[in-house]
Coordinates of C-alpha atoms in Angstrom, one line a residue:
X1 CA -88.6 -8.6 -13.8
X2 CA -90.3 -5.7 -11.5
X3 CA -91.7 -4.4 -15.1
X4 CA -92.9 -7.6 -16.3
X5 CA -94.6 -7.8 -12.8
X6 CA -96.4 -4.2 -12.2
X7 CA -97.1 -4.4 -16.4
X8 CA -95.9 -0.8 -16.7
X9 CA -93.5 0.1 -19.2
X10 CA -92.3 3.5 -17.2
X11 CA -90.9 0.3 -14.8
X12 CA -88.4 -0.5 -16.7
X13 CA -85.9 2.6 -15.9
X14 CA -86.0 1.0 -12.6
X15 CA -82.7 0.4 -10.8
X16 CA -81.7 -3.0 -10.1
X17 CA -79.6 -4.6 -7.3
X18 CA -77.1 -4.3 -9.2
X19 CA -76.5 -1.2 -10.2
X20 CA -77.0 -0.2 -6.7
X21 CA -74.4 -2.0 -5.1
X22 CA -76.1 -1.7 -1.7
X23 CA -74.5 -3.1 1.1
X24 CA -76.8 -3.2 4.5
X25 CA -75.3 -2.7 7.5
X26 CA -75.7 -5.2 10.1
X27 CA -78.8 -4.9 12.6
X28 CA -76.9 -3.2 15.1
X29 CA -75.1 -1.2 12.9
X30 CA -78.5 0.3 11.6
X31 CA -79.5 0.9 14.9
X32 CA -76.1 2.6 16.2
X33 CA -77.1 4.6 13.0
X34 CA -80.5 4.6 13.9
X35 CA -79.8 6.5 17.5
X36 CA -76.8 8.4 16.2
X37 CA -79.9 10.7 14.6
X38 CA -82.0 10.4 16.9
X39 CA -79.2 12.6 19.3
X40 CA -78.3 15.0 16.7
X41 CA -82.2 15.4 15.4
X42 CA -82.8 16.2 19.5
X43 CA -79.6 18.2 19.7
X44 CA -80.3 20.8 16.5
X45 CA -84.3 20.5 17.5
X46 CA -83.5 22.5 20.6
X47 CA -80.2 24.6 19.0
X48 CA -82.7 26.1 16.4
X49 CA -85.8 26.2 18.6
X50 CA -83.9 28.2 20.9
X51 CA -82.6 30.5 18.4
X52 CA -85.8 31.5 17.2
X53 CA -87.5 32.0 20.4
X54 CA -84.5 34.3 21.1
X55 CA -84.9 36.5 18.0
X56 CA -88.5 36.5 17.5
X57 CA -88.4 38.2 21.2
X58 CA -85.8 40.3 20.2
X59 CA -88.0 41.6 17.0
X60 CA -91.0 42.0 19.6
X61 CA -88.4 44.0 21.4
X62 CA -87.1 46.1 18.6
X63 CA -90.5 46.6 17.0
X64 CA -90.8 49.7 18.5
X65 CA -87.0 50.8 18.0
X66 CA -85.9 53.5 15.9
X67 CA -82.1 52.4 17.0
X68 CA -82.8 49.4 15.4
X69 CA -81.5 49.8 11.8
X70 CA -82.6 47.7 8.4
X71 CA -79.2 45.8 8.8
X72 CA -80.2 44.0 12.0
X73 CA -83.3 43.2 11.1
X74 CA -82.7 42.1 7.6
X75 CA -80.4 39.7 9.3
X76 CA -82.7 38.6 12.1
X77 CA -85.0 37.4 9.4
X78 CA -82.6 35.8 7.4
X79 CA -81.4 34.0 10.5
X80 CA -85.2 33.4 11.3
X81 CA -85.0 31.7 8.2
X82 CA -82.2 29.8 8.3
X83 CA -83.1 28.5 12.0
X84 CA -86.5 27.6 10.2
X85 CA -85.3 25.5 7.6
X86 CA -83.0 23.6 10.0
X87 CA -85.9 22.8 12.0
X88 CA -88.1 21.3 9.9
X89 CA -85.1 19.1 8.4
X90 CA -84.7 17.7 12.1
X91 CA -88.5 17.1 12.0
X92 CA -88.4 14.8 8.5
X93 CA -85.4 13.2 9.7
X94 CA -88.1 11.3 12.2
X95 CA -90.3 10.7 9.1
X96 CA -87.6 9.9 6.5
X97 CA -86.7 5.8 6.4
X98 CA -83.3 5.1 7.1
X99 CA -82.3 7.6 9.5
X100 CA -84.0 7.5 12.8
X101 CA -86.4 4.6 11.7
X102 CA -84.1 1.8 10.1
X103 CA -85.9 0.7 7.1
X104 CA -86.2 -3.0 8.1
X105 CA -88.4 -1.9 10.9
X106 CA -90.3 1.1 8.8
X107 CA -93.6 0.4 8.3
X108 CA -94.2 2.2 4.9
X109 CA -98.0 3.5 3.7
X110 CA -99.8 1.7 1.4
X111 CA -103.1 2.7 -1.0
X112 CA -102.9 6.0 -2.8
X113 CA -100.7 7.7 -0.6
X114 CA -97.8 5.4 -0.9
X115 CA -96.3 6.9 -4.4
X116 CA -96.3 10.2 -3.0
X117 CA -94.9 8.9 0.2
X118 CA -91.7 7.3 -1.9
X119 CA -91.8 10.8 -4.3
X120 CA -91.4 13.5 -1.7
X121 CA -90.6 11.4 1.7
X122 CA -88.4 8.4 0.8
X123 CA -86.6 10.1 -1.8
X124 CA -85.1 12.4 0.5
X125 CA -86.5 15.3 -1.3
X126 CA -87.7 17.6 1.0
X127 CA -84.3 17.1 3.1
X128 CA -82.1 17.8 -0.2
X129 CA -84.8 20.9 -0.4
X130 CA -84.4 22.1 3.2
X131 CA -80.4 21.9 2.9
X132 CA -79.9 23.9 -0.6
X133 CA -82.0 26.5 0.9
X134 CA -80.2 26.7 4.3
X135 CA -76.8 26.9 1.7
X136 CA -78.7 29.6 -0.4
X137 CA -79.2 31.7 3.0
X138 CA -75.7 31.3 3.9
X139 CA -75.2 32.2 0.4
X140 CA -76.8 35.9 1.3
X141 CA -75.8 36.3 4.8
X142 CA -72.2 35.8 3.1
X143 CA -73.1 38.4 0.5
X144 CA -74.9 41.1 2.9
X145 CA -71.2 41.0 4.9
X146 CA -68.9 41.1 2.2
X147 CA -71.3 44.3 0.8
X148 CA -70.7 45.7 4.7
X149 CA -67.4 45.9 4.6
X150 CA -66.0 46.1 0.4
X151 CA -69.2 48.9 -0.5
X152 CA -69.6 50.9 3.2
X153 CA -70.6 53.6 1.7
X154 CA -73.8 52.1 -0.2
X155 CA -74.8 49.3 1.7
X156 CA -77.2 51.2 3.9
X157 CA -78.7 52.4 1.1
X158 CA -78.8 48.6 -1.0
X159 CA -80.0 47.0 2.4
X160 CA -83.0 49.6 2.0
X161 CA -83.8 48.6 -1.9
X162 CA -83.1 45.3 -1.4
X163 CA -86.2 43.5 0.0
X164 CA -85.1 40.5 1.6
X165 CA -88.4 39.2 2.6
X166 CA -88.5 39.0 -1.2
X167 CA -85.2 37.2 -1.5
X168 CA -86.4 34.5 1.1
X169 CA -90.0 34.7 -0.8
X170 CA -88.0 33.6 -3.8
X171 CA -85.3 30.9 -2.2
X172 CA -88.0 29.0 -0.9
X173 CA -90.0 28.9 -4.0
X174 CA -86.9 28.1 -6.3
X175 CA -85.3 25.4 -4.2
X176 CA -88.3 22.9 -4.5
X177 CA -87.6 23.5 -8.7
X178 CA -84.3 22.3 -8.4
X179 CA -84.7 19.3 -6.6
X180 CA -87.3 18.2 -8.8
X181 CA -85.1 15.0 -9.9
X182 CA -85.9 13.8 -6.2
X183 CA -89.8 13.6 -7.0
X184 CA -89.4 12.2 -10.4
X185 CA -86.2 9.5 -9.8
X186 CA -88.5 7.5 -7.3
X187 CA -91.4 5.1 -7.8
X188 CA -93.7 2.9 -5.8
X189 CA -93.5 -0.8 -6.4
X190 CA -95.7 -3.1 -4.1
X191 CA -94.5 -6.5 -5.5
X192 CA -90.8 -6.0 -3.3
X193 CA -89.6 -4.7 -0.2
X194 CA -88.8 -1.8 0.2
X195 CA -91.3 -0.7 -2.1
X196 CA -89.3 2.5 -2.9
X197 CA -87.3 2.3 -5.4
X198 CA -85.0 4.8 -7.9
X199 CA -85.4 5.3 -11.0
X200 CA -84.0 6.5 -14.1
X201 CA -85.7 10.2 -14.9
X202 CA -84.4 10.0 -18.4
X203 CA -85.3 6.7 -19.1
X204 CA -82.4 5.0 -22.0
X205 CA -80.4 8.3 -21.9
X206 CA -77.8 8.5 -19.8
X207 CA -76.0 11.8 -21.0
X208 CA -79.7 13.4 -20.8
X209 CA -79.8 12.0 -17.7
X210 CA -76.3 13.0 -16.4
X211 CA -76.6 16.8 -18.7
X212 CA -79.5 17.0 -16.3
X213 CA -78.3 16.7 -12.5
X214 CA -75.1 18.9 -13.4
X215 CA -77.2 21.1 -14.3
X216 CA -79.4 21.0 -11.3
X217 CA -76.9 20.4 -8.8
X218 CA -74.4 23.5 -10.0
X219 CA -77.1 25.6 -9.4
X220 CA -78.4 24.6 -6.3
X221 CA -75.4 23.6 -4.3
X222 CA -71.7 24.4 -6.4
X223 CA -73.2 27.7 -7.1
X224 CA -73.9 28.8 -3.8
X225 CA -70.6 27.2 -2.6
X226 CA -68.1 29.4 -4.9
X227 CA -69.9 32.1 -3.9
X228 CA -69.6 31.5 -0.3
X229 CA -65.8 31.1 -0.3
X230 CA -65.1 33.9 -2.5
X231 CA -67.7 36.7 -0.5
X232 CA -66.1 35.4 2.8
X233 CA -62.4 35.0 1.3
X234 CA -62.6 38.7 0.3
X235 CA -64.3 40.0 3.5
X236 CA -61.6 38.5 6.0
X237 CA -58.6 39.8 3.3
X238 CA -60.6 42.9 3.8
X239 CA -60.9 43.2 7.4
X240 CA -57.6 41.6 7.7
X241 CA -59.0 39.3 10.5
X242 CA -56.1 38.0 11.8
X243 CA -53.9 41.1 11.7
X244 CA -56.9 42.6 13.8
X245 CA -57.2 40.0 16.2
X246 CA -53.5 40.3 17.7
X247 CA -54.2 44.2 18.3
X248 CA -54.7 45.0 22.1
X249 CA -55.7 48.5 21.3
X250 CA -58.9 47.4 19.4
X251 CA -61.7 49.2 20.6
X252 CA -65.2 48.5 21.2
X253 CA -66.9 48.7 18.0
X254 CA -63.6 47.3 16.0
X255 CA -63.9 44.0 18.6
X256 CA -68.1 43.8 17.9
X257 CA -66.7 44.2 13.9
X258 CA -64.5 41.5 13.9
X259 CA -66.6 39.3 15.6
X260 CA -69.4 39.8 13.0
X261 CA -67.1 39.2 10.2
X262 CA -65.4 36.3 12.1
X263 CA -68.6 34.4 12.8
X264 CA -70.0 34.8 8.9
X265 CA -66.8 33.3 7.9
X266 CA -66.1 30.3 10.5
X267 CA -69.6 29.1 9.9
X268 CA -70.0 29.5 6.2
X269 CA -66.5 27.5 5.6
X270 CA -67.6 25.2 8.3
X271 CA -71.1 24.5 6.1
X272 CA -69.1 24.1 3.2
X273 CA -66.4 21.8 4.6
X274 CA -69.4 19.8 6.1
X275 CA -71.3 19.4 3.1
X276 CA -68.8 18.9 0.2
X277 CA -67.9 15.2 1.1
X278 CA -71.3 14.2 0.6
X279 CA -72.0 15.9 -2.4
X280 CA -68.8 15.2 -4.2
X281 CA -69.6 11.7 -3.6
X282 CA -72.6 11.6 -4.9
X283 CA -71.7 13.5 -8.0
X284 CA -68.5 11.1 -8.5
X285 CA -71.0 8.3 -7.8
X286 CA -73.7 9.4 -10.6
X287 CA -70.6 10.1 -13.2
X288 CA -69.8 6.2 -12.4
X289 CA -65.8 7.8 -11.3
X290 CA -66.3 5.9 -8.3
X291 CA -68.0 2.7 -7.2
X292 CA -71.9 3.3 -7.0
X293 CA -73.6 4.3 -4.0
X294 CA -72.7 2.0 -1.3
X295 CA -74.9 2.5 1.6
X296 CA -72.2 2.8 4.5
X297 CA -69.7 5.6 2.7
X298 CA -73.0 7.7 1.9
X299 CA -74.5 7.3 5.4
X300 CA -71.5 8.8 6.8
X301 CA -71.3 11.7 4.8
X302 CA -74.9 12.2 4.2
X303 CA -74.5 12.5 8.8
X304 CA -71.8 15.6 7.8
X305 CA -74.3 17.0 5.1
X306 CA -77.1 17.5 7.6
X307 CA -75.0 18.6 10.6
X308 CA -73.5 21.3 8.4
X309 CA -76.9 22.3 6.7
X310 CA -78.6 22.6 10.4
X311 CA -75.9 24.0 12.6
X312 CA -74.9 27.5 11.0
X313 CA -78.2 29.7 12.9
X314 CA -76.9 28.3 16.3
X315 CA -72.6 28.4 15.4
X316 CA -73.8 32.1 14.1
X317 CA -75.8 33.0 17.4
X318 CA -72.9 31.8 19.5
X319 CA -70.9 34.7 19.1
X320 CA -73.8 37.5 20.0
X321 CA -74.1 38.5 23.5
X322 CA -77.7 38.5 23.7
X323 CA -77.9 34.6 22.7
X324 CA -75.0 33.8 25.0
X325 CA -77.2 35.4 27.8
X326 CA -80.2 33.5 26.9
X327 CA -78.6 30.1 27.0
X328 CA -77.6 31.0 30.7
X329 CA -81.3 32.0 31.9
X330 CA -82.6 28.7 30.3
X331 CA -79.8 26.6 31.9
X332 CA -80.4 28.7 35.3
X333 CA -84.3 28.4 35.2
X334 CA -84.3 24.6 34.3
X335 CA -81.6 24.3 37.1
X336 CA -84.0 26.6 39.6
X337 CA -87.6 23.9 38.5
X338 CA -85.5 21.2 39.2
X339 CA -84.2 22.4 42.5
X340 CA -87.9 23.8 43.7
X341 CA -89.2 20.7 41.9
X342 CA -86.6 18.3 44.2
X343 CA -87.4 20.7 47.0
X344 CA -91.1 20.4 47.3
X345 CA -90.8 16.5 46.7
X346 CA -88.7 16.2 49.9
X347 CA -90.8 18.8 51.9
X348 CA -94.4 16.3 51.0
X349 CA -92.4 13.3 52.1
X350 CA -91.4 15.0 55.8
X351 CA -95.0 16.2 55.7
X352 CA -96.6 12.3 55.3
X353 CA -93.9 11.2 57.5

């Protein structure tokens, strides 16, 4: 009916209700939803804002710094990065319908703009692209530790080769390849509400269609996954984390060691156990193993996808020092304004009185 109405034959791969299954939650559902992202969009907006304030200083400090080696700052970049990427996903999750906006009260573009809108917005694409790449950067961080500790001898000399402004040169231009099934699964239709609807990309072919996203999706997100477990897997068996942990007579640099180690691992598994509900379902979902998408199961886990995907710089920067002391100076200084602030108030008012 939507292709007899638009008269355009690239229409007809269109889902219908259907084969969509969805199943709206009630008004106030949508907007329990609605402020359930607005607090975790605030929450990780300040978590990764405050972790890159705190290491671009500390590369302002270090600039200088011959103690400084490549190792520290290969990681403050990479966690520069990573703190990046989960700021900008907070930031679309205010422009994306359905999450902070509900998309009964979204008021969506219309004119030339409005098929890009529902390619690159709607679609979720440049959330899906902003996740992978946060996994991908876990992915290395996971990788440069595990080198640490199995190849000490050479990875002083690999974190010199290895050009990791490169690397994140190259994550960021690969990611938005992958996810290119986003851009071309979604199409503008004015005739219905919402006008943004999916699409099949291989249009009367659904192994093409199905040959394609396993494709796509092992190497954007099962990839990176194995390789997380495995790199941090054989780092704690290495370091023997927990045999470590019950020595008293661990000194200084073994503690600052384990901590390292213990951090990588603890937030990489955390990603991982954050992000595979959503993405299992939505692989069982596209395979037709389970019932198709159904709007309340995937809004859940699509909450655990984005918490995981935007969490891991501040979970990592927990365990350093230097952020923990950071944190305490912005708590103290917002505590001092609003004392001074409460202060002054109460001094004008005995002044007028």
């Amino acid at each position: 009916v939507i292709a007899a109405i638009m008269g355009n034959d690239s229409l007809k791969c269109v889902y219908n209700e259907n084969q969509l299954l969805l199943d709206q939650l009630p008004s106030i559902l949508q907007w329990i939803n609605s402020i359930s992202y607005a607090v975790l969009a605030l929450l990780l907006l300040f978590a990764n804002t405050l972790v890159i304030i705190t290491l671009k200083r500390q590369q302002t400090n270090y600039r200088n710094n011959s103690n400084d080696n490549d190792g520290g700052r290969s990681f403050k970049l990479l966690m520069i990065n990573l703190s990046v990427a989960g700021l900008l996903l907070t930031i679309f999750l205010l422009a994306t319908p359905g999450y902070v906006i509900p998309y009964s009260y979204y008021n969506f573009p219309n004119g030339h703009v409005s098929d890009i809108f529902c390619r690159f917005i709607d679609s979720e694409y440049v959330i899906h692209v902003l996740c992978y790449t946060s996994l991908m950067i876990v992915t290395v961080i996971s990788f440069k530790r595990w080198l640490a500790v199995a190849k000490p001898h050479t990875f002083q000399s690999a974190v010199k080769k290895l050009k990791f402004h490169i690397v994140m040169v190259v994550i960021w231009l690969i990611e938005p390849i992958l996810c290119i099934e986003f851009i071309l699964g979604d199409v503008f239709i004015e005739a219905v509400y919402p006008p943004c609807r999916w699409k099949y990309v291989v249009c009367n072919n659904l192994l093409a269609e199905s040959v394609l996203f396993s494709i796509l999706e092992l190497l954007r997100f099962y990839f990176p996954v194995i390789m997380i477990v495995i790199f941090n897997s054989d780092t704690v068996r290495r370091m023997q984390v927990f045999q470590i942990c019950k020595d008293l007579d661990m000194n200084r640099s073994d503690n600052r060691l384990f901590k390292k180690v213990a951090a990588t691992a603890i937030t990489a598994w955390l990603m991982v156990a954050l992000c595979l509900p959503d993405q299992l379902y939505f692989t069982l979902s596209v395979f037709s193993i389970i019932r198709p998408y159904r709007y309340s199961i995937h809004n859940l886990t699509k909450i655990l996808f984005i918490t995981g995907s935007s969490c891991a710089p501040f979970i990592y920067s927990l365990i350093r020092s230097e952020f923990q002391l950071r944190i305490k100076r912005k708590c103290q200084q917002f505590r001092c304004h609003r004392n001074c602030h409460n202060t002054n108030r109460r001094r004008r008012v005995s002044f007028r009185s």
